[in-house]
Coordinates of C-alpha atoms and ligand atoms in Angstrom, one line a residue:
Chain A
X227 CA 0.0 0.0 0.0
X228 CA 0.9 3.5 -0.8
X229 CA 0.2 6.9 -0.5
X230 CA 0.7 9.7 -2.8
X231 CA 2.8 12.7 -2.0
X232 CA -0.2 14.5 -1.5
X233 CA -1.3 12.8 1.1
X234 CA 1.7 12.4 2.8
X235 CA 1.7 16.3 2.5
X236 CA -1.6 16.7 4.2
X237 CA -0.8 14.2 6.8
X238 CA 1.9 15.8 7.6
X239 CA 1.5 19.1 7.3
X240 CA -2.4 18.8 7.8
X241 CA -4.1 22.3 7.1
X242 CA -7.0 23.5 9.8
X243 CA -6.4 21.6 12.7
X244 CA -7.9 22.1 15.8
X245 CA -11.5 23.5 17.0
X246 CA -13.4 26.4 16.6
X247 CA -15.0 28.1 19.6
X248 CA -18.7 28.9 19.2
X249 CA -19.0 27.5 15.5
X250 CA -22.1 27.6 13.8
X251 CA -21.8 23.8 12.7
X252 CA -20.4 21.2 14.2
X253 CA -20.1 17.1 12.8
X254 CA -18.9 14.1 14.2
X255 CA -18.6 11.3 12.8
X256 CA -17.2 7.5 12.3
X257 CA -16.5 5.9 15.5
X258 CA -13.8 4.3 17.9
X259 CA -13.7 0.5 17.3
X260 CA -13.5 1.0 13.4
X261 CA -10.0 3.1 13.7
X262 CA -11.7 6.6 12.6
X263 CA -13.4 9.5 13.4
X264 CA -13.4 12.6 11.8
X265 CA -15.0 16.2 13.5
X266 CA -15.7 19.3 12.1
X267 CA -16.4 22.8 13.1
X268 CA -17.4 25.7 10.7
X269 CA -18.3 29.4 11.3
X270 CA -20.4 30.6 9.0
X271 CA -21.1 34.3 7.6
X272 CA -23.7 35.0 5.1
X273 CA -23.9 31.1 4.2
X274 CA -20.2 31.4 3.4
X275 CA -18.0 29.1 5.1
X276 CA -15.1 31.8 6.7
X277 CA -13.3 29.3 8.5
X278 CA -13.2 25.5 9.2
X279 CA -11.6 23.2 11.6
X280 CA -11.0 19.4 12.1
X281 CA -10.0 16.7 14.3
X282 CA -9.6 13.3 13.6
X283 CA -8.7 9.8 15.1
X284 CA -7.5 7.8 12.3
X285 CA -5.3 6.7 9.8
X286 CA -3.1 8.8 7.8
X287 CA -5.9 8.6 5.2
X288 CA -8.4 9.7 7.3
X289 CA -6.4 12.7 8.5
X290 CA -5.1 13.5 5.0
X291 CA -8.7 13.9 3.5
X292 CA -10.5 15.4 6.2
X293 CA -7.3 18.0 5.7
X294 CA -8.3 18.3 2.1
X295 CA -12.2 18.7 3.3
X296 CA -11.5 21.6 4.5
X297 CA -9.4 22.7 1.9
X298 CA -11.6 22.5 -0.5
X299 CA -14.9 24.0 1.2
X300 CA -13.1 27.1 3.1
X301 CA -14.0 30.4 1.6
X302 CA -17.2 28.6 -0.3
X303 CA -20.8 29.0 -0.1
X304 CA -22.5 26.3 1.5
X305 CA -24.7 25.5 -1.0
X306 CA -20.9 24.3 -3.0
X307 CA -19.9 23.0 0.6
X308 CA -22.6 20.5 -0.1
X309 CA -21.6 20.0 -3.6
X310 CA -18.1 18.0 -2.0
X311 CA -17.9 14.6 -3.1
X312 CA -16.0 11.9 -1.7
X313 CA -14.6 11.5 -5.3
X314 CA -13.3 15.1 -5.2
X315 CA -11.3 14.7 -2.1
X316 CA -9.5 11.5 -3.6
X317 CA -9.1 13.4 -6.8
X318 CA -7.4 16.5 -4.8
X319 CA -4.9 14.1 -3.3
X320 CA -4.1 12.5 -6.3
X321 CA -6.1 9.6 -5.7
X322 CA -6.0 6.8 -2.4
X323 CA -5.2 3.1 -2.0
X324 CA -8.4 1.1 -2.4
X325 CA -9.1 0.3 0.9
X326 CA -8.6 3.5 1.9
X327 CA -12.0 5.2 0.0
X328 CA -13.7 5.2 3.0
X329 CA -11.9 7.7 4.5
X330 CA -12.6 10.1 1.6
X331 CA -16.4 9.0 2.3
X332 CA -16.2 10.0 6.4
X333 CA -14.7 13.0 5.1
X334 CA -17.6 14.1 3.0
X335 CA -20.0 13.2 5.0
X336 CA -17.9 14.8 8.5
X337 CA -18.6 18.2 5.8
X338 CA -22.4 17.6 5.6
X339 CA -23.1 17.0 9.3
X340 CA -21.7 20.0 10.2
X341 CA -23.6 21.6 7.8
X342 CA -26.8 20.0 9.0
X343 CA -26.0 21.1 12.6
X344 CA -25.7 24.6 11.0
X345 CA -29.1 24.1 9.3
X346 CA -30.6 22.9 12.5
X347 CA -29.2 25.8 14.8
X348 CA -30.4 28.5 12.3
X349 CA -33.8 27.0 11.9
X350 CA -33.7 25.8 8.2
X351 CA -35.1 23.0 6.5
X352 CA -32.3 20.2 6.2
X353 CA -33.0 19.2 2.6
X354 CA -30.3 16.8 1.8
X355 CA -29.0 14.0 2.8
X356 CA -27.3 13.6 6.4
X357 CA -24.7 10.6 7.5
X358 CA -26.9 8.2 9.8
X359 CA -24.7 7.0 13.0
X360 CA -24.3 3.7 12.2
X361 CA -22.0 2.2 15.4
X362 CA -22.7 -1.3 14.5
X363 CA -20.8 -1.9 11.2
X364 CA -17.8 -0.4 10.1
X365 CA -17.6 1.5 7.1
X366 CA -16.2 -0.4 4.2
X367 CA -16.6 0.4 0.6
X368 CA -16.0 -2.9 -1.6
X369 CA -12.6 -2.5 -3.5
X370 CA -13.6 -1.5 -7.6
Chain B
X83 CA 2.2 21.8 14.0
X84 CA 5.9 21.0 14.8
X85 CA 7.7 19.1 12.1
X86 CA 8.5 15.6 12.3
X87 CA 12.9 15.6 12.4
X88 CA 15.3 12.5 11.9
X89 CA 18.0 12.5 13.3
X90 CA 18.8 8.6 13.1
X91 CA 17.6 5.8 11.6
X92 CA 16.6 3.0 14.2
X93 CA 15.3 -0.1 13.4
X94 CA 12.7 -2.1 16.0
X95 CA 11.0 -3.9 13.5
X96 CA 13.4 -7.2 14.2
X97 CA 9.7 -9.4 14.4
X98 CA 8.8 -8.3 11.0
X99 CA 12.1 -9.4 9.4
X100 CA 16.4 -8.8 10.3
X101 CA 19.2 -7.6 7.8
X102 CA 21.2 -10.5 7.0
X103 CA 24.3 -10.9 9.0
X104 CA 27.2 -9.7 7.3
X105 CA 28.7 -13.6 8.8
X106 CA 26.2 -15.1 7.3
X107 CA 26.3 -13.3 3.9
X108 CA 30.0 -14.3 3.9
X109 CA 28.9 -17.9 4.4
X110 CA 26.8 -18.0 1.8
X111 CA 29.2 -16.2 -1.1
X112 CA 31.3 -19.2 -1.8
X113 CA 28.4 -21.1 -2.7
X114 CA 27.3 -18.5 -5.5
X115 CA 30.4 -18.3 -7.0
X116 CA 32.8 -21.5 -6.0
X117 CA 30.6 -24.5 -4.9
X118 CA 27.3 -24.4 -7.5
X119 CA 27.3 -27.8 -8.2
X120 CA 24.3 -29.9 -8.2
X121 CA 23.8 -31.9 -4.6
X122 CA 22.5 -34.9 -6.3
X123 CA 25.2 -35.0 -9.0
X124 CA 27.8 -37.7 -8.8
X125 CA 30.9 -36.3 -10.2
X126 CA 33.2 -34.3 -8.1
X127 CA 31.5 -30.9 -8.5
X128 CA 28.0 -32.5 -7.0
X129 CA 30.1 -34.2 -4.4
X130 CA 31.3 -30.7 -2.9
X131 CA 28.1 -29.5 -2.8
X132 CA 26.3 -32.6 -1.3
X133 CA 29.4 -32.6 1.5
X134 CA 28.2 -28.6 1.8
X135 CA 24.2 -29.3 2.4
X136 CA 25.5 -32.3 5.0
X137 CA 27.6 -30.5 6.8
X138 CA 24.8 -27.3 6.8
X139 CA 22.3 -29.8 7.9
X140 CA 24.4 -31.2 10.5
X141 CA 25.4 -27.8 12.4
X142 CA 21.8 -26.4 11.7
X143 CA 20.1 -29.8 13.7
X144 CA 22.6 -29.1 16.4
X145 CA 21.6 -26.6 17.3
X146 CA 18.0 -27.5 17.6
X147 CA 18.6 -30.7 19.4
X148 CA 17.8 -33.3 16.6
X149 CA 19.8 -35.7 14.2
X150 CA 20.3 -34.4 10.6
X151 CA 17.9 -36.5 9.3
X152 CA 15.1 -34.9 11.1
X153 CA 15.5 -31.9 9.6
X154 CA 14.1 -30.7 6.3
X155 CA 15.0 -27.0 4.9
X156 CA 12.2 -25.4 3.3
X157 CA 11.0 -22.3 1.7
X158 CA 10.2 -20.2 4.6
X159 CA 8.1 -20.1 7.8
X160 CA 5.0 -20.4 6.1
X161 CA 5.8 -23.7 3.9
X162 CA 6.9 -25.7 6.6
X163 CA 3.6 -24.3 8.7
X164 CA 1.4 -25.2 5.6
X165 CA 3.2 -28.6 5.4
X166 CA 3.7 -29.3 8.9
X167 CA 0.1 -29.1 9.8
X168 CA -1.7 -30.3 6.5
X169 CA 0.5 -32.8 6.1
X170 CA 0.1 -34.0 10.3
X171 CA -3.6 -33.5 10.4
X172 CA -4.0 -36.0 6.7
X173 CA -1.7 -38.6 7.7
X174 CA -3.5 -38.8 11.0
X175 CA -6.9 -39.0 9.2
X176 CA -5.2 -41.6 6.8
X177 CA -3.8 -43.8 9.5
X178 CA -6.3 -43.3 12.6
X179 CA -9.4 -42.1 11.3
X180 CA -8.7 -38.8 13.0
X181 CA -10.3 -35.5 12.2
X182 CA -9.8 -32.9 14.8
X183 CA -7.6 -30.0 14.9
X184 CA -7.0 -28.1 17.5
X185 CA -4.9 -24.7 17.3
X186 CA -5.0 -21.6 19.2
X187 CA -7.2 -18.0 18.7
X188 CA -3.2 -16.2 18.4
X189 CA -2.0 -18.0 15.3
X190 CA 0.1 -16.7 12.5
X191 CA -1.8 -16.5 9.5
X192 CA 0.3 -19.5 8.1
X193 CA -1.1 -21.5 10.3
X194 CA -4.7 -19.6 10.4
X195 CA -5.0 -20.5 6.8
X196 CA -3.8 -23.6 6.9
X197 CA -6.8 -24.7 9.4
X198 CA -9.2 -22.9 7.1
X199 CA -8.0 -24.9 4.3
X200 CA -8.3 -28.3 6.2
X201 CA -12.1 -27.3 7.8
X202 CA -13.0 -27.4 3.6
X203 CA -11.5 -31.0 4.1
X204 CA -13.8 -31.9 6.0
X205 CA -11.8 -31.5 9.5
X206 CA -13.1 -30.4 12.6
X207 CA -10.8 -27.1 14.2
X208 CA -11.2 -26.0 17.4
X209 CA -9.2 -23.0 18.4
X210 CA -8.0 -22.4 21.9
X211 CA -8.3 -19.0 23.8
X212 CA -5.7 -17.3 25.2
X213 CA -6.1 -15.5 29.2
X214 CA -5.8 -12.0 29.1
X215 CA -1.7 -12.1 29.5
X216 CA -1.5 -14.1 25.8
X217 CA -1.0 -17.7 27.9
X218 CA -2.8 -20.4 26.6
X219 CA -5.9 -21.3 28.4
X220 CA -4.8 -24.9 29.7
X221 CA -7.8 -25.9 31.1
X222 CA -10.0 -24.9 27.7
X223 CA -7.1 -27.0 25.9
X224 CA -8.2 -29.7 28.4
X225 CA -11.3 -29.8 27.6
X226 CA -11.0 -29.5 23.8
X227 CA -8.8 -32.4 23.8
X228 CA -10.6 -35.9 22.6
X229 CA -9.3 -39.2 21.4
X230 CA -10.8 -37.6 17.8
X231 CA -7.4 -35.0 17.7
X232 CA -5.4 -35.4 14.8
X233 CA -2.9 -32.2 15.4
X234 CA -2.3 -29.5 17.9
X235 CA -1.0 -26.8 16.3
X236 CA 0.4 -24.0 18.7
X237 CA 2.7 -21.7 18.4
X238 CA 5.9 -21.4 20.8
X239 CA 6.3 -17.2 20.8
X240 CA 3.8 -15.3 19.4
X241 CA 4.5 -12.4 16.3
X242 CA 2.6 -9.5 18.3
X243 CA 2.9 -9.8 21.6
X244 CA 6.2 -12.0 22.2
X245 CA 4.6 -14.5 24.8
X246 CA 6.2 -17.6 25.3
X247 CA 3.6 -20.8 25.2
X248 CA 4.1 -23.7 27.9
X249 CA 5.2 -26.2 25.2
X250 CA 6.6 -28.4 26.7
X251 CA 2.7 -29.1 28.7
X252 CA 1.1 -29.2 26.0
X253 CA 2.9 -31.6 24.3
X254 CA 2.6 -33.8 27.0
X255 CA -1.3 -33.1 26.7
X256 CA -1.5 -34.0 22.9
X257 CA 0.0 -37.0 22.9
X258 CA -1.5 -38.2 26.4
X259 CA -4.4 -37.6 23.7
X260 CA -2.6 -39.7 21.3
X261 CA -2.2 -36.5 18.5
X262 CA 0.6 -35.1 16.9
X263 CA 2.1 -31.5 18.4
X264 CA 3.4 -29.0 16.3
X265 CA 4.7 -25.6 17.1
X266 CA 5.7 -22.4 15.1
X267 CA 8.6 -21.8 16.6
X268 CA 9.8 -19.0 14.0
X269 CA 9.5 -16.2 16.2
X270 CA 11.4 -18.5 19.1
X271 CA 14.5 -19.7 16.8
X272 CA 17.4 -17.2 17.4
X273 CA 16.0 -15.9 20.1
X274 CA 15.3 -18.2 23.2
X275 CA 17.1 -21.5 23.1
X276 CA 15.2 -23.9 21.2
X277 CA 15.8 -27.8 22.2
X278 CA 13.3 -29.8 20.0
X279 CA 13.4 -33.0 22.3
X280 CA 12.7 -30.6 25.7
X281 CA 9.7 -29.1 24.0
X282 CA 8.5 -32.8 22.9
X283 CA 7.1 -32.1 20.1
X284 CA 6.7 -34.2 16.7
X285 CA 7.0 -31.4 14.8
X286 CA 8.5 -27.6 14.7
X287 CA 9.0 -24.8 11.9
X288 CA 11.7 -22.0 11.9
X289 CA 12.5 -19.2 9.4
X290 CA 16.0 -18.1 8.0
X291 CA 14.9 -14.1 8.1
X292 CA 13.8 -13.7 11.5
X293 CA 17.5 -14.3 13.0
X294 CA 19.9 -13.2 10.3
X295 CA 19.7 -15.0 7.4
X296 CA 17.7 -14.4 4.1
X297 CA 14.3 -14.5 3.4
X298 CA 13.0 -17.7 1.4
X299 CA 14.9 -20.0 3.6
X300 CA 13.3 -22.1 6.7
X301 CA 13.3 -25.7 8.1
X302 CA 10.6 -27.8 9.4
X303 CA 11.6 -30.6 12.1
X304 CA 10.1 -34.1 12.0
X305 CA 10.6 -36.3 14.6
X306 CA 12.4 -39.3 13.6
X307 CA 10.0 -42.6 12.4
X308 CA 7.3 -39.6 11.8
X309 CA 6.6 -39.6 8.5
X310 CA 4.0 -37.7 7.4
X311 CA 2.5 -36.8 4.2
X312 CA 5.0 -36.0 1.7
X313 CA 4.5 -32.0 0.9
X314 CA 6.0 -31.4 -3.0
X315 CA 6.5 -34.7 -5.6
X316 CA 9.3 -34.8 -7.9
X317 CA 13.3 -35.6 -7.8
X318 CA 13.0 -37.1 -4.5
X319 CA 15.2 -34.5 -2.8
X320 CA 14.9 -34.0 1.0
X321 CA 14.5 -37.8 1.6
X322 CA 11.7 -37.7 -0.9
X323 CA 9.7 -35.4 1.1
X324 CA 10.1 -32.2 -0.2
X325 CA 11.2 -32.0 -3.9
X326 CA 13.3 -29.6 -5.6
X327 CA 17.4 -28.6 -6.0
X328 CA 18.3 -27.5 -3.2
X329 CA 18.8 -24.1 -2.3
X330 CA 22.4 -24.4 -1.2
X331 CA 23.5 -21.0 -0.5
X332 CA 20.5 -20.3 1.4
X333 CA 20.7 -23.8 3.3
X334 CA 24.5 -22.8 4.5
X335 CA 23.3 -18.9 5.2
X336 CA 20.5 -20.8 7.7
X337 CA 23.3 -22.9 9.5
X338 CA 25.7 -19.8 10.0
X339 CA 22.8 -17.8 11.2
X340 CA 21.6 -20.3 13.6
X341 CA 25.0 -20.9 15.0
X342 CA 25.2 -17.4 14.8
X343 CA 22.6 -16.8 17.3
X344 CA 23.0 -19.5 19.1
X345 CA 26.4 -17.9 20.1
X346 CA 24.6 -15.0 21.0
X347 CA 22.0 -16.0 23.1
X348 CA 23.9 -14.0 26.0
X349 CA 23.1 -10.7 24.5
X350 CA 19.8 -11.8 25.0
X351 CA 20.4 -10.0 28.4
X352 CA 21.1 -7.2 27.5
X353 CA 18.1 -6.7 24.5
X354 CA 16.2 -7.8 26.9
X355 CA 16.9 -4.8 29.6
X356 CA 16.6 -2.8 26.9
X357 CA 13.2 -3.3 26.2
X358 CA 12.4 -3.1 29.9
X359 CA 14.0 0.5 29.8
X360 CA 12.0 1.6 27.1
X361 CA 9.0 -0.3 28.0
X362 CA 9.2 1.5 31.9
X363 CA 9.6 5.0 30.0
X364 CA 6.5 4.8 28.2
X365 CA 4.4 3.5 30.9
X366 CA 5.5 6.2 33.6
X367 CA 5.6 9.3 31.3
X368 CA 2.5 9.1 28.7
X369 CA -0.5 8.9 29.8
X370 CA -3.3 6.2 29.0
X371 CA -0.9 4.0 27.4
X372 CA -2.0 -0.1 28.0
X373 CA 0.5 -2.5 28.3
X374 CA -0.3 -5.9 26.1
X375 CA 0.9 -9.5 26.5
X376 CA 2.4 -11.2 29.5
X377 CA 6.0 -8.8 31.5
X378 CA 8.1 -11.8 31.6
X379 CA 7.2 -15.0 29.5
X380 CA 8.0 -13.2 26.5
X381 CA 10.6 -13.2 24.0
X382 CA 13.3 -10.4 25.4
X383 CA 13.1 -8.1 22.6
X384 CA 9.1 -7.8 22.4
X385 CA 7.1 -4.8 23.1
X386 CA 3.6 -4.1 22.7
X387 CA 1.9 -1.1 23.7
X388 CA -1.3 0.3 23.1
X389 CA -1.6 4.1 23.3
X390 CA -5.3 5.1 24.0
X391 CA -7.2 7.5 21.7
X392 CA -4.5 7.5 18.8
X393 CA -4.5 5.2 15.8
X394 CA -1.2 3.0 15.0
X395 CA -1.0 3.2 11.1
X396 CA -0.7 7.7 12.2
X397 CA 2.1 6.6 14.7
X398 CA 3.8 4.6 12.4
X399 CA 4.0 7.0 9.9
X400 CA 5.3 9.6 12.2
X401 CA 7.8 7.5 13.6
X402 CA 8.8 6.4 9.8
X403 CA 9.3 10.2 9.4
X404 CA 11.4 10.3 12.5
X405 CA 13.5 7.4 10.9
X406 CA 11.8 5.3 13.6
X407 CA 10.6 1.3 11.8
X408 CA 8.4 0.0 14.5
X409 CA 4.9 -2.0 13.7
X410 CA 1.1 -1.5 14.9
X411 CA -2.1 -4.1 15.3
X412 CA -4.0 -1.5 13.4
X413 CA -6.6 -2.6 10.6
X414 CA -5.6 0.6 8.4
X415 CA -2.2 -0.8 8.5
X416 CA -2.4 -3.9 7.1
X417 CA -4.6 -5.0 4.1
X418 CA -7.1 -6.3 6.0
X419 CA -10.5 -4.4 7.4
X420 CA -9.6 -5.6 11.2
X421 CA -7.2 -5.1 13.8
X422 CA -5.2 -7.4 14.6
X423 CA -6.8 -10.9 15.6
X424 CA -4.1 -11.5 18.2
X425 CA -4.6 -8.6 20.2
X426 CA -8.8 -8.9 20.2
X427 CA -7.6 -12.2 21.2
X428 CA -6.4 -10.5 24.5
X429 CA -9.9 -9.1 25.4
X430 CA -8.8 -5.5 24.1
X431 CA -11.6 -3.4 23.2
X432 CA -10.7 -3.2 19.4
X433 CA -10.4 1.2 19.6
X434 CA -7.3 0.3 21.7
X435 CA -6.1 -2.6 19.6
X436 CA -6.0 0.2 16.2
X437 CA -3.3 2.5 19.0
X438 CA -1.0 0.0 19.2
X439 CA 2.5 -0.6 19.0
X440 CA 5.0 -3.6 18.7
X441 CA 8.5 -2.7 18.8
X442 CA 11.0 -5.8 18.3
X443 CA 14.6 -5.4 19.4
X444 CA 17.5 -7.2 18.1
X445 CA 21.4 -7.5 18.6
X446 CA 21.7 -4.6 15.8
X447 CA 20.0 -2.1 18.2
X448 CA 21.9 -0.2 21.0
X449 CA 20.9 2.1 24.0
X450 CA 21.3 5.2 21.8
X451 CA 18.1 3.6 19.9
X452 CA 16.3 3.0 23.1
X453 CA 17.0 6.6 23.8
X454 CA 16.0 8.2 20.7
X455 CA 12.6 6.4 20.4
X456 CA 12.5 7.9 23.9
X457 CA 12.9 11.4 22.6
X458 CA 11.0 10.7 19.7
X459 CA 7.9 8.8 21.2
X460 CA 6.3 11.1 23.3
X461 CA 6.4 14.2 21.0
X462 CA 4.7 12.3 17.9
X463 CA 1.7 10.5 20.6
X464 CA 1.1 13.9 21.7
X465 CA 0.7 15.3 18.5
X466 CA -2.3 12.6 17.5
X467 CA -3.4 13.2 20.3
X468 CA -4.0 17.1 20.0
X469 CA -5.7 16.2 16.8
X470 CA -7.8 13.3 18.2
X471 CA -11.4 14.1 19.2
X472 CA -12.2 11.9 21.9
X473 CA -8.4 12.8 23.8
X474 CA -10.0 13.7 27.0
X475 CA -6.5 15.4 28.3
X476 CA -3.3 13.8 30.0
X477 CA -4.7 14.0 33.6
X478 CA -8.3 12.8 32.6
Ligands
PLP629 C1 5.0 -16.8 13.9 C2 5.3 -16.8 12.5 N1 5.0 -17.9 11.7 C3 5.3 -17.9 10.4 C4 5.9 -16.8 9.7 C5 6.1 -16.9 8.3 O1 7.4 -17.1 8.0 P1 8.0 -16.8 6.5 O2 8.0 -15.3 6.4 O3 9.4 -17.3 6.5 O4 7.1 -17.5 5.5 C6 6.2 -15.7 10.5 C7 6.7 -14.4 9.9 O5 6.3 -13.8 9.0 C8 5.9 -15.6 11.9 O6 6.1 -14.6 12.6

């Protein structure tokens, strides 16, 4: 297995680390016993995302493409925020090992439920579709 | 965040695989470039290199305790477990009707396998627990025990977690069950003194790369009059039991490394004080840190350490940065979607069998590695764990 130079970049040099006092969204998600979890804080002005924070138990993976998460969504609208595929973040770090998509996947959906904590504390309809908590099973997308 | 420096290269990965001794890459030249002949060839160029593979095989079965001809060199670790235990568990079914297999929950995957393969024969496996400390559970092996058992397949030291199984009982227990006993002993060879008729078992496998020699070399040990089911057909090589030209540079690297170690089991000592060193460091100075096998039946160089709320493959790629090769339990490590089997084995909730750690000392390693990995350690645990969510603080 091995990673590419961009994601040995964002793992170790990972950008927006830490936490963000008072945010106007915050996610959580993953869990302990499968090895990630991914949490993410964003303040919000004028539906524009000014600044966004992680932290994340994981992998190098994990770490590297919740890195590139936020990356890609600081400075954009949330409506584009929600646009962020899993597929983008892989494409941004020049791609993943196979059985290392899932991370990409947390990452995406660490994005959308912070946004849907944003949603919720501002009293608007959540009108897409939020991570469920799934503690039973871990996440595993079948190699392609 | 603070940038990850090297200031030395230190390798603890000794379980994993060791650099070839420069002795034994010496040892093995002549038979490259000087002595190439053919074993089985009759003329005087064979003759040289049969006397070579005799004289290998001789000084390698001393060392273990046996006579030449219960030795067989083989591929690797993972042939002579494949053969050692398919080969046991068909003649037994052959000769006695037997069908059960019983082998522990802390296998190597060689051996893992190998019982999956026989269960689509048609055998029976049971597979032992271990108690919390990595021990075998005696009584559960007890119990499992029946007149039915073909094989017991356990293995002396353990990959992971270094513990050392009571052999020696539980051969006594197999055959007061009238089965075969065979033990991995490739993590044991070169690093406790092996003595094949103390142990009392029928069968044992070693590898060449764990103590100094190459990789693609091991040996399996069959107890003389044992003769079990022949593993590949052809040229009649290995007393007919394992085809093939033999590998004769890798056969005489084997020997010299065996010898080799065997000559060094005093520094044993001092590896092993070592690891104590390190091992007190960690648990006094960082915090939630879980400390994972049994303190003293272990193999002197062995470490394993869990460090709560971080994940391994993030450690090990830290410490690779710091020019630090250790290894981790971690699913996101390996190719596989679980963490590691041996230390879930333990009882440990898998979230602290992704933090951990296995460093494996050798004779190449020194107190200025000890101290570095000191220096190193703490800084790169801290930094997961500023980035880890659920860190609930060092005094929580
Ligand atoms: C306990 C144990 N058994 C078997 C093997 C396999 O040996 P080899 O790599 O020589 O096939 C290893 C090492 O990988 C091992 O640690």
């Amino acid at each position: 297995m091995q990673y590419s130079e961009k994601v040995m970049d964002h793992f170790a040099h990972p950008r927006n680390v830490g936490e963000i006092e008072n945010a106007d969204g915050v996610g959580t998600v993953g869990n302990a016993t499968c090895g990630d979890i991914m949490q993410m804080f964003l303040k919000i002005e004028n539906d524009v995302i000014v600044d966004v924070k992680f932290k994340t138990f994981g992998c190098g993976a994990a770490i590297a493409t919740s890195s590139m998460a936020t990356e890609l969504i600081k400075g954009h609208t949330v409506k584009e925020a929600l646009e962020l595929t899993n597929k983008a973040v892989v494409e941004a770090l020049d791609g993943l090992p196979p059985i290392k998509i899932h991370c990409s996947v947390l990452a995406e959906e660490a994005v959308r439920a912070a946004l849907a904590d944003y949603y919720t504390k501002i009293g608007r309809e959540i009108d897409f579709e939020v991570p469920e908590k799934d503690e039973e099973a871990c996440h595993i997308i079948p190699e392609e | 965040m603070e940038e990850v420096t090297k200031e030395r290269f230190v390798y603890a990965d000794n379980a994993a695989t060791t650099p070839v001794a420069p002795e034994v890459a010496e040892a093995m030249t002549p038979y490259f470039t000087a002595v190439w002949g053919n074993p089985s060839s009759m003329y005087s160029k064979g003759r040289e290199a049969r006397k070579a593979l005799d004289s290998a095989r001789e000084r390698a079965s001393k060392v273990l305790g046996c006579a030449p001809n219960e030795l067989y060199f083989t591929s690797g670790g993972t042939e002579a477990d494949n053969w050692a235990l398919k080969g046991g568990a068909r003649f037994m079914r052959e000769k006695q009707g037997r069908t059960h297999v019983i082998t522990s929950t802390i296998e190597h995957p060689a051996v893992l396998r190998s019982c999956e393969a026989l269960e689509r024969e048609g055998f029976r496996v049971s597979r032992v627990n271990v108690c919390k400390n990595g021990i075998l559970d005696m009584d559960e092996l007890r119990r499992t025990l029946d007149g039915d058992t073909a094989i017991v397949a356990v293995m002396y030291a353990n990959n992971e977690i270094g513990t050392i199984q009571p052999i020696e009982e539980i051969s006594k227990l197999a055959h007061e069950a009238g089965a075969l006993m065979f033990t991995d002993a490739v993590q044991a060879v070169g690093s406790i003194p092996v003595d094949v008729n103390a142990l009392g078992v029928d069968m044992l496998s070693l590898s060449g790369h764990k103590l100094g020699a190459p990789k693609g070399i091991g040996a399996l040990y069959m107890r003389r009059g044992l003769k079990i089911n022949k593993y590949i057909d052809g040229g009649g090589q290995e007393r007919g039991m394992r085809s093939g030209t033999e590998n004769l540079p890798y056969i005489a690297g084997l020997a010299e490394a065996l010898e080799l170690a065997a000559s060094r089991m005093d520094d044993m000592e001092r590896i092993r004080r070592m690891r104590d060193r390190l091992a007190d460091y960690i648990l006094k100075n960082i915090p939630h840190t879980i400390y994972n096998g049994d303190p003293s039946r272990r193999l002197p160089g062995n470490l394993n350490i869990s460090f709560e709320y971080i994940e391994g493959e993030s450690l090990l790629l830290l410490l690779d940065m710091a020019g630090i090769c250790i290894s981790t339990g971690s699913a996101c490590s390996s190719n596989s979607l679980e963490p590691s089997h041996v230390l879930l084995a333990l009882g440990l909730p898998a979230e602290k069998a992704h933090g951990s750690m296995r460093v494996s000392l050798s004779h190449g390693n020194t107190d200025e590695d000890v101290d570095y990995i000191i220096e190193k350690l703490p800084g790169i645990v801290s930094r997961l764990r500023s980035m880890s969510p659920i860190y609930p603080g060092d005094d929580k």
